[in-house]
PDB file of C-alpha atoms and ligand atoms in Angstrom:
ATOM      1  CA  MET A  24     106.015  77.735  69.350  1.00 46.00           C
ATOM      2  CA  ALA A  25     108.357  80.024  71.070  1.00 47.00           C
ATOM      3  CA  ASN A  26     107.522  81.560  74.347  1.00 49.00           C
ATOM      4  CA  LYS A  27     105.099  84.413  73.692  1.00 48.00           C
ATOM      5  CA  LYS A  28     106.655  86.592  76.266  1.00 48.00           C
ATOM      6  CA  PRO A  29     110.396  86.205  75.903  1.00 47.00           C
ATOM      7  CA  ALA A  30     112.517  88.045  78.362  1.00 46.00           C
ATOM      8  CA  GLN A  31     109.629  90.330  79.190  1.00 47.00           C
ATOM      9  CA  LYS A  32     110.569  92.343  82.167  1.00 47.00           C
ATOM     10  CA  LYS A  33     108.649  91.648  85.262  1.00 45.00           C
ATOM     11  CA  GLU A  34     105.704  94.001  85.058  1.00 43.00           C
ATOM     12  CA  LYS A  35     105.151  93.871  88.713  1.00 46.00           C
ATOM     13  CA  THR A  36     108.182  95.656  89.968  1.00 48.00           C
ATOM     14  CA  GLU A  37     108.444  94.645  93.572  1.00 50.00           C
ATOM     15  CA  LYS A  38     107.399  97.560  95.627  1.00 58.00           C
ATOM     16  CA  HIS A  39     109.529  97.836  98.654  1.00 63.00           C
ATOM     17  CA  ALA A  40     110.147 101.185 100.253  1.00 78.00           C
ATOM     18  CA  ALA A  41     113.746 101.947 101.069  1.00 89.00           C
ATOM     19  CA  PHE A  42     112.914 102.283 104.716  1.00 93.00           C
ATOM     20  CA  LEU A  43     111.158 100.321 107.418  1.00 95.00           C
ATOM     21  CA  GLU A  44     107.374 100.557 107.608  1.00 96.00           C
ATOM     22  CA  GLU A  45     104.776  99.500 110.133  1.00 97.00           C
ATOM     23  CA  ARG A  46     101.100  99.694 111.031  1.00 97.00           C
ATOM     24  CA  ARG A  47      99.691 101.072 114.275  1.00 97.00           C
ATOM     25  CA  PHE A  48      96.719  99.535 116.066  1.00 96.00           C
ATOM     26  CA  VAL A  49      94.850 101.134 118.943  1.00 94.00           C
ATOM     27  CA  PRO A  50      93.161  98.858 121.474  1.00 92.00           C
ATOM     28  CA  GLN A  51      89.471  98.095 121.145  1.00 85.00           C
ATOM     29  CA  ALA A  52      87.335  99.456 123.905  1.00 72.00           C
ATOM     30  CA  SER A  53      86.760  96.526 126.228  1.00 55.00           C
ATOM     31  CA  GLY A  54      85.185  96.503 129.635  1.00 51.00           C
ATOM     32  CA  PRO A  55      87.360  96.277 132.736  1.00 55.00           C
ATOM     33  CA  SER A  56      88.126  92.844 134.158  1.00 54.00           C
ATOM     34  CA  THR A  57      86.452  91.501 137.306  1.00 53.00           C
ATOM     35  CA  PRO A  58      89.411  92.249 139.652  1.00 56.00           C
ATOM     36  CA  VAL A  59      89.565  95.834 138.427  1.00 58.00           C
ATOM     37  CA  LEU A  60      85.791  96.199 138.838  1.00 60.00           C
ATOM     38  CA  ALA A  61      86.056  94.796 142.398  1.00 64.00           C
ATOM     39  CA  ILE A  62      88.857  97.173 143.355  1.00 62.00           C
ATOM     40  CA  GLY A  63      86.934 100.099 141.901  1.00 63.00           C
ATOM     41  CA  ALA A  64      83.764  99.073 143.773  1.00 69.00           C
ATOM     42  CA  VAL A  65      85.578  98.740 147.118  1.00 68.00           C
ATOM     43  CA  GLY A  66      87.217 102.118 146.511  1.00 70.00           C
ATOM     44  CA  ALA A  67      83.873 103.749 145.709  1.00 73.00           C
ATOM     45  CA  LEU A  68      82.255 102.272 148.840  1.00 73.00           C
ATOM     46  CA  ALA A  69      85.096 103.411 151.084  1.00 76.00           C
ATOM     47  CA  LEU A  70      85.021 106.848 149.486  1.00 72.00           C
ATOM     48  CA  GLY A  71      81.281 107.109 150.090  1.00 74.00           C
ATOM     49  CA  LEU A  72      81.738 106.103 153.728  1.00 73.00           C
ATOM     50  CA  GLY A  73      84.516 108.652 154.130  1.00 74.00           C
ATOM     51  CA  VAL A  74      82.468 111.457 152.587  1.00 73.00           C
ATOM     52  CA  TYR A  75      79.544 110.626 154.849  1.00 75.00           C
ATOM     53  CA  GLY A  76      81.635 110.454 158.012  1.00 78.00           C
ATOM     54  CA  ARG A  77      83.640 113.540 157.259  1.00 79.00           C
ATOM     55  CA  PHE A  78      81.234 115.963 155.567  1.00 77.00           C
ATOM     56  CA  ILE A  79      77.626 114.831 156.044  1.00 79.00           C
ATOM     57  CA  SER A  80      77.484 113.330 159.520  1.00 80.00           C
ATOM     58  CA  GLU A  81      77.071 115.747 162.462  1.00 82.00           C
ATOM     59  CA  PRO A  82      79.514 115.933 164.111  1.00 78.00           C
ATOM     60  CA  ALA A  83      82.213 114.930 161.600  1.00 81.00           C
ATOM     61  CA  HIS A  84      84.164 111.806 162.512  1.00 79.00           C
ATOM     62  CA  ASP A  85      87.953 111.633 162.537  1.00 80.00           C
ATOM     63  CA  TRP A  86      87.892 107.954 161.523  1.00 78.00           C
ATOM     64  CA  ALA A  87      86.353 108.924 158.201  1.00 81.00           C
ATOM     65  CA  PHE A  88      89.627 110.376 156.978  1.00 78.00           C
ATOM     66  CA  LEU A  89      91.156 106.957 156.222  1.00 79.00           C
ATOM     67  CA  PRO A  90      88.319 105.583 154.049  1.00 78.00           C
ATOM     68  CA  LEU A  91      88.023 108.980 152.372  1.00 74.00           C
ATOM     69  CA  VAL A  92      91.661 109.032 151.214  1.00 76.00           C
ATOM     70  CA  GLY A  93      92.050 105.277 150.729  1.00 74.00           C
ATOM     71  CA  GLY A  94      88.786 104.966 148.800  1.00 72.00           C
ATOM     72  CA  ALA A  95      89.670 107.859 146.526  1.00 74.00           C
ATOM     73  CA  GLY A  96      93.064 106.289 145.843  1.00 67.00           C
ATOM     74  CA  LEU A  97      91.619 102.856 145.029  1.00 65.00           C
ATOM     75  CA  ALA A  98      88.912 104.243 142.782  1.00 66.00           C
ATOM     76  CA  ALA A  99      91.369 106.484 140.926  1.00 65.00           C
ATOM     77  CA  GLY A 100      93.845 103.615 140.572  1.00 58.00           C
ATOM     78  CA  ALA A 101      91.199 101.313 139.097  1.00 57.00           C
ATOM     79  CA  LEU A 102      90.165 104.054 136.681  1.00 56.00           C
ATOM     80  CA  PHE A 103      93.599 105.026 135.461  1.00 52.00           C
ATOM     81  CA  PHE A 104      95.744 101.913 135.740  1.00 50.00           C
ATOM     82  CA  GLY A 105      93.323  99.027 135.425  1.00 50.00           C
ATOM     83  CA  ASP A 106      93.581  97.019 132.205  1.00 50.00           C
ATOM     84  CA  ARG A 107      94.899  99.800 130.078  1.00 67.00           C
ATOM     85  CA  ALA A 108      95.715  98.173 126.765  1.00 88.00           C
ATOM     86  CA  LEU A 109      98.328 100.124 124.853  1.00 95.00           C
ATOM     87  CA  PRO A 110      98.732 100.935 121.161  1.00 96.00           C
ATOM     88  CA  VAL A 111     100.635  98.282 119.204  1.00 97.00           C
ATOM     89  CA  ARG A 112     102.765  98.579 116.053  1.00 97.00           C
ATOM     90  CA  VAL A 113     103.438  95.722 113.664  1.00 98.00           C
ATOM     91  CA  GLY A 114     105.734  95.850 110.633  1.00 97.00           C
ATOM     92  CA  ASP A 115     109.257  95.588 109.241  1.00 97.00           C
ATOM     93  CA  ALA A 116     110.845  96.487 112.573  1.00 96.00           C
ATOM     94  CA  GLY A 117     108.973  93.776 114.482  1.00 97.00           C
ATOM     95  CA  VAL A 118     106.287  94.281 117.084  1.00 97.00           C
ATOM     96  CA  ALA A 119     106.232  97.266 119.410  1.00 96.00           C
ATOM     97  CA  VAL A 120     104.115  98.514 122.294  1.00 96.00           C
ATOM     98  CA  GLU A 121     103.785 102.219 122.989  1.00 95.00           C
ATOM     99  CA  ARG A 122     104.112 103.147 126.635  1.00 92.00           C
ATOM    100  CA  GLY A 123     103.574 106.895 126.538  1.00 89.00           C
ATOM    101  CA  SER A 124     106.593 108.322 124.728  1.00 88.00           C
ATOM    102  CA  ASP A 125     108.554 105.062 125.187  1.00 91.00           C
ATOM    103  CA  VAL A 126     108.327 102.225 122.696  1.00 93.00           C
ATOM    104  CA  SER A 127     109.133  98.611 123.662  1.00 94.00           C
ATOM    105  CA  ARG A 128     110.076  96.857 120.449  1.00 95.00           C
ATOM    106  CA  VAL A 129     111.011  93.258 119.687  1.00 96.00           C
ATOM    107  CA  PRO A 130     112.368  92.779 116.128  1.00 96.00           C
ATOM    108  CA  TRP A 131     111.363  89.573 114.341  1.00 97.00           C
ATOM    109  CA  CYS A 132     115.011  88.485 114.353  1.00 96.00           C
ATOM    110  CA  ALA A 133     115.085  88.738 118.163  1.00 96.00           C
ATOM    111  CA  MET A 134     111.979  86.593 118.731  1.00 97.00           C
ATOM    112  CA  LYS A 135     112.302  83.065 120.077  1.00 97.00           C
ATOM    113  CA  ALA A 136     108.648  82.096 119.833  1.00 96.00           C
ATOM    114  CA  VAL A 137     105.178  83.474 119.289  1.00 97.00           C
ATOM    115  CA  GLU A 138     102.464  81.491 121.030  1.00 96.00           C
ATOM    116  CA  PHE A 139      99.172  81.702 122.907  1.00 96.00           C
ATOM    117  CA  GLU A 140      98.911  81.522 126.669  1.00 95.00           C
ATOM    118  CA  GLY A 141      95.189  81.362 127.375  1.00 93.00           C
ATOM    119  CA  THR A 142      93.683  84.333 125.582  1.00 93.00           C
ATOM    120  CA  GLU A 143      96.951  86.222 125.329  1.00 96.00           C
ATOM    121  CA  LEU A 144      99.370  86.146 122.419  1.00 97.00           C
ATOM    122  CA  VAL A 145     102.876  86.080 123.859  1.00 97.00           C
ATOM    123  CA  ILE A 146     105.979  87.140 121.979  1.00 97.00           C
ATOM    124  CA  ARG A 147     109.045  85.702 123.660  1.00 97.00           C
ATOM    125  CA  GLY A 148     112.079  87.719 122.686  1.00 96.00           C
ATOM    126  CA  THR A 149     115.721  87.238 123.581  1.00 94.00           C
ATOM    127  CA  GLU A 150     115.583  90.319 125.817  1.00 92.00           C
ATOM    128  CA  ALA A 151     111.915  91.155 126.308  1.00 93.00           C
ATOM    129  CA  GLU A 152     108.481  89.606 126.317  1.00 96.00           C
ATOM    130  CA  LEU A 153     105.332  91.219 124.934  1.00 97.00           C
ATOM    131  CA  ARG A 154     101.750  90.135 125.643  1.00 96.00           C
ATOM    132  CA  PHE A 155      98.574  91.042 123.815  1.00 95.00           C
ATOM    133  CA  SER A 156      95.003  90.304 124.803  1.00 94.00           C
ATOM    134  CA  ARG A 157      92.877  88.922 121.986  1.00 94.00           C
ATOM    135  CA  ALA A 158      89.905  90.865 123.383  1.00 93.00           C
ATOM    136  CA  ALA A 159      91.653  94.241 123.421  1.00 94.00           C
ATOM    137  CA  HIS A 160      93.762  93.757 120.299  1.00 95.00           C
ATOM    138  CA  PRO A 161      92.066  91.331 117.873  1.00 95.00           C
ATOM    139  CA  LEU A 162      93.348  93.162 114.805  1.00 96.00           C
ATOM    140  CA  ALA A 163      96.925  93.565 116.032  1.00 96.00           C
ATOM    141  CA  VAL A 164      96.998  89.892 117.106  1.00 97.00           C
ATOM    142  CA  ALA A 165      95.743  88.840 113.656  1.00 97.00           C
ATOM    143  CA  TRP A 166      98.405  90.980 111.991  1.00 97.00           C
ATOM    144  CA  ILE A 167     101.208  89.671 114.222  1.00 97.00           C
ATOM    145  CA  ILE A 168     100.255  86.092 113.314  1.00 97.00           C
ATOM    146  CA  ALA A 169      99.960  86.897 109.587  1.00 96.00           C
ATOM    147  CA  GLU A 170     103.207  88.878 109.412  1.00 97.00           C
ATOM    148  CA  GLY A 171     105.152  86.438 111.575  1.00 97.00           C
ATOM    149  CA  THR A 172     103.997  83.508 109.448  1.00 96.00           C
ATOM    150  CA  ARG A 173     105.109  85.309 106.297  1.00 96.00           C
ATOM    151  CA  ARG A 174     108.426  86.592 107.637  1.00 97.00           C
ATOM    152  CA  LEU A 175     109.744  83.904 109.985  1.00 96.00           C
ATOM    153  CA  PRO A 176     107.340  80.928 110.064  1.00 95.00           C
ATOM    154  CA  LYS A 177     109.600  78.892 112.340  1.00 94.00           C
ATOM    155  CA  LEU A 178     108.780  81.339 115.151  1.00 94.00           C
ATOM    156  CA  MET A 179     105.090  80.643 115.106  1.00 94.00           C
ATOM    157  CA  ASN A 180     104.244  78.048 117.699  1.00 92.00           C
ATOM    158  CA  LEU A 181     100.533  78.135 116.884  1.00 93.00           C
ATOM    159  CA  LYS A 182      97.834  75.722 115.848  1.00 90.00           C
ATOM    160  CA  PRO A 183      95.943  76.543 112.643  1.00 87.00           C
ATOM    161  CA  SER A 184      92.865  77.110 114.816  1.00 89.00           C
ATOM    162  CA  ALA A 185      94.677  79.962 116.618  1.00 87.00           C
ATOM    163  CA  VAL A 186      93.245  82.436 114.151  1.00 89.00           C
ATOM    164  CA  ASP A 187      89.656  81.253 114.641  1.00 91.00           C
ATOM    165  CA  GLY A 188      87.515  84.206 115.643  1.00 92.00           C
ATOM    166  CA  LEU A 189      90.166  86.744 114.708  1.00 95.00           C
ATOM    167  CA  PRO A 190      89.560  89.306 111.956  1.00 95.00           C
ATOM    168  CA  LYS A 191      91.206  88.639 108.598  1.00 95.00           C
ATOM    169  CA  PRO A 192      94.006  91.190 108.088  1.00 95.00           C
ATOM    170  CA  SER A 193      93.421  93.550 105.191  1.00 95.00           C
ATOM    171  CA  GLU A 194      95.485  96.421 103.799  1.00 92.00           C
ATOM    172  CA  GLY A 195      92.837  98.915 104.839  1.00 93.00           C
ATOM    173  CA  ASP A 196      93.103  98.053 108.532  1.00 95.00           C
ATOM    174  CA  ALA A 197      95.781 100.626 109.211  1.00 94.00           C
ATOM    175  CA  PRO A 198      98.062 102.751 106.993  1.00 94.00           C
ATOM    176  CA  LEU A 199     101.737 101.909 106.593  1.00 95.00           C
ATOM    177  CA  THR A 200     103.941 104.558 108.122  1.00 95.00           C
ATOM    178  CA  ARG A 201     107.687 104.918 108.310  1.00 95.00           C
ATOM    179  CA  VAL A 202     109.407 103.565 111.409  1.00 94.00           C
ATOM    180  CA  GLU A 203     111.271 106.500 112.911  1.00 89.00           C
ATOM    181  CA  ASP A 204     112.464 105.197 116.221  1.00 86.00           C
ATOM    182  CA  VAL A 205     114.270 101.923 115.598  1.00 89.00           C
ATOM    183  CA  GLN A 206     117.336 101.490 117.788  1.00 88.00           C
ATOM    184  CA  VAL A 207     120.474 100.525 115.866  1.00 93.00           C
ATOM    185  CA  ALA A 208     123.503 102.071 117.531  1.00 92.00           C
ATOM    186  CA  GLY A 209     125.225  99.587 119.823  1.00 93.00           C
ATOM    187  CA  ARG A 210     123.807  96.503 118.098  1.00 94.00           C
ATOM    188  CA  ALA A 211     126.145  93.943 116.561  1.00 96.00           C
ATOM    189  CA  CYS A 212     126.261  93.125 112.848  1.00 97.00           C
ATOM    190  CA  ALA A 213     124.464  89.796 112.285  1.00 96.00           C
ATOM    191  CA  ASN A 214     127.157  88.839 109.778  1.00 96.00           C
ATOM    192  CA  THR A 215     130.426  89.768 111.459  1.00 97.00           C
ATOM    193  CA  GLY A 216     129.548  90.605 115.060  1.00 96.00           C
ATOM    194  CA  ARG A 217     131.042  94.074 114.593  1.00 96.00           C
ATOM    195  CA  VAL A 218     129.232  96.592 116.767  1.00 96.00           C
ATOM    196  CA  VAL A 219     127.562  99.367 114.783  1.00 96.00           C
ATOM    197  CA  SER A 220     128.166 102.565 116.677  1.00 95.00           C
ATOM    198  CA  TYR A 221     127.102 105.059 114.027  1.00 94.00           C
ATOM    199  CA  GLU A 222     123.501 105.022 112.790  1.00 94.00           C
ATOM    200  CA  GLY A 223     124.605 105.788 109.224  1.00 94.00           C
ATOM    201  CA  ASP A 224     126.569 102.503 109.112  1.00 96.00           C
ATOM    202  CA  ALA A 225     123.500 100.386 109.912  1.00 96.00           C
ATOM    203  CA  ARG A 226     121.619  98.438 107.254  1.00 97.00           C
ATOM    204  CA  LEU A 227     118.561  96.396 108.099  1.00 97.00           C
ATOM    205  CA  CYS A 228     116.784  93.404 106.623  1.00 97.00           C
ATOM    206  CA  LYS A 229     113.276  94.602 105.807  1.00 96.00           C
ATOM    207  CA  ASN A 230     111.917  91.111 106.352  1.00 97.00           C
ATOM    208  CA  CYS A 231     113.196  90.310 109.848  1.00 97.00           C
ATOM    209  CA  GLY A 232     114.899  93.487 111.094  1.00 96.00           C
ATOM    210  CA  ALA A 233     118.344  91.872 111.353  1.00 97.00           C
ATOM    211  CA  LEU A 234     121.065  94.484 111.461  1.00 97.00           C
ATOM    212  CA  TYR A 235     124.258  94.540 109.395  1.00 97.00           C
ATOM    213  CA  HIS A 236     127.179  96.905 109.081  1.00 97.00           C
ATOM    214  CA  ARG A 237     126.928  98.585 105.654  1.00 96.00           C
ATOM    215  CA  GLU A 238     130.278  97.050 104.672  1.00 96.00           C
ATOM    216  CA  SER A 239     129.185  93.508 105.557  1.00 96.00           C
ATOM    217  CA  VAL A 240     125.704  93.113 104.077  1.00 97.00           C
ATOM    218  CA  PRO A 241     125.342  89.543 102.712  1.00 97.00           C
ATOM    219  CA  LYS A 242     123.376  88.644  99.576  1.00 97.00           C
ATOM    220  CA  THR A 243     120.819  86.823 101.676  1.00 97.00           C
ATOM    221  CA  CYS A 244     119.904  87.549 105.271  1.00 97.00           C
ATOM    222  CA  SER A 245     121.678  85.155 107.616  1.00 96.00           C
ATOM    223  CA  VAL A 246     118.655  85.166 109.955  1.00 95.00           C
ATOM    224  CA  CYS A 247     115.650  84.769 107.637  1.00 96.00           C
ATOM    225  CA  SER A 248     117.297  83.866 104.282  1.00 95.00           C
ATOM    226  CA  ALA A 249     115.442  86.686 102.481  1.00 96.00           C
ATOM    227  CA  PRO A 250     117.284  88.299  99.553  1.00 96.00           C
ATOM    228  CA  LEU A 251     119.286  91.190 100.942  1.00 96.00           C
ATOM    229  CA  GLY A 252     122.286  92.929  99.278  1.00 94.00           C
ATOM    230  CA  SER A 253     121.092  96.256  97.913  1.00 93.00           C
ATOM    231  CA  ARG A 254     117.645  95.685  99.425  1.00 94.00           C
ATOM    232  CA  ALA A 255     118.989  96.309 102.906  1.00 95.00           C
ATOM    233  CA  VAL A 256     117.572  99.582 104.178  1.00 96.00           C
ATOM    234  CA  SER A 257     119.096 102.337 106.218  1.00 92.00           C
ATOM    235  CA  VAL A 258     117.383 104.109 109.084  1.00 88.00           C
TER     236      VAL A 258
HETATM  237 ZN1   ZN B 309     116.225  88.886 107.553  1.00 60.31          ZN
END
């Protein structure tokens, strides 16, 4: 009997947006580490001593000025700078960390390895290194491992047990949003080495973020071997 479904078009048209997308993860509230707690405690003690010596004791003592200022500085530093985990983005453009208005991004194609160092997931890039605490970013870490394994499995220097205790990524974890701030000008075409100086000439592999000049897009990505051609996206 002939095939029941001859030449039936694929019903599941592959859905791939014509632009780069990513998910954003905010850090989980986690308590400060022991060193930060210790610094904060010393600061609070010194501050208390300073307040007593300067404002409560009669007469006021000049020596109290130093613990007053130093203690306030230490306590404020521990509060504002200690262990601040930053929002993380994971998607077509790689992995990025938001530092205020700046974004440090490592595309998948620029990663050398993804591995654990203690409780931190480390992304070693050709130009930058990113680190994520499992405690502060369990969801982002789980997504980085899942996406990296799907996109460029050779990068993932991880044991199967690495995902033990991590949440299972699901579509509802964070919405996909368009990547607006990917840097393309000044990067070299992965096919020809030609530097792309105009953003409109850039085309990107949606799987690994490799960049090509629009006139030199290969049929398959030379970095990750994913089908490319007309699937390459502009920014
Ligand atoms: Zn690619």
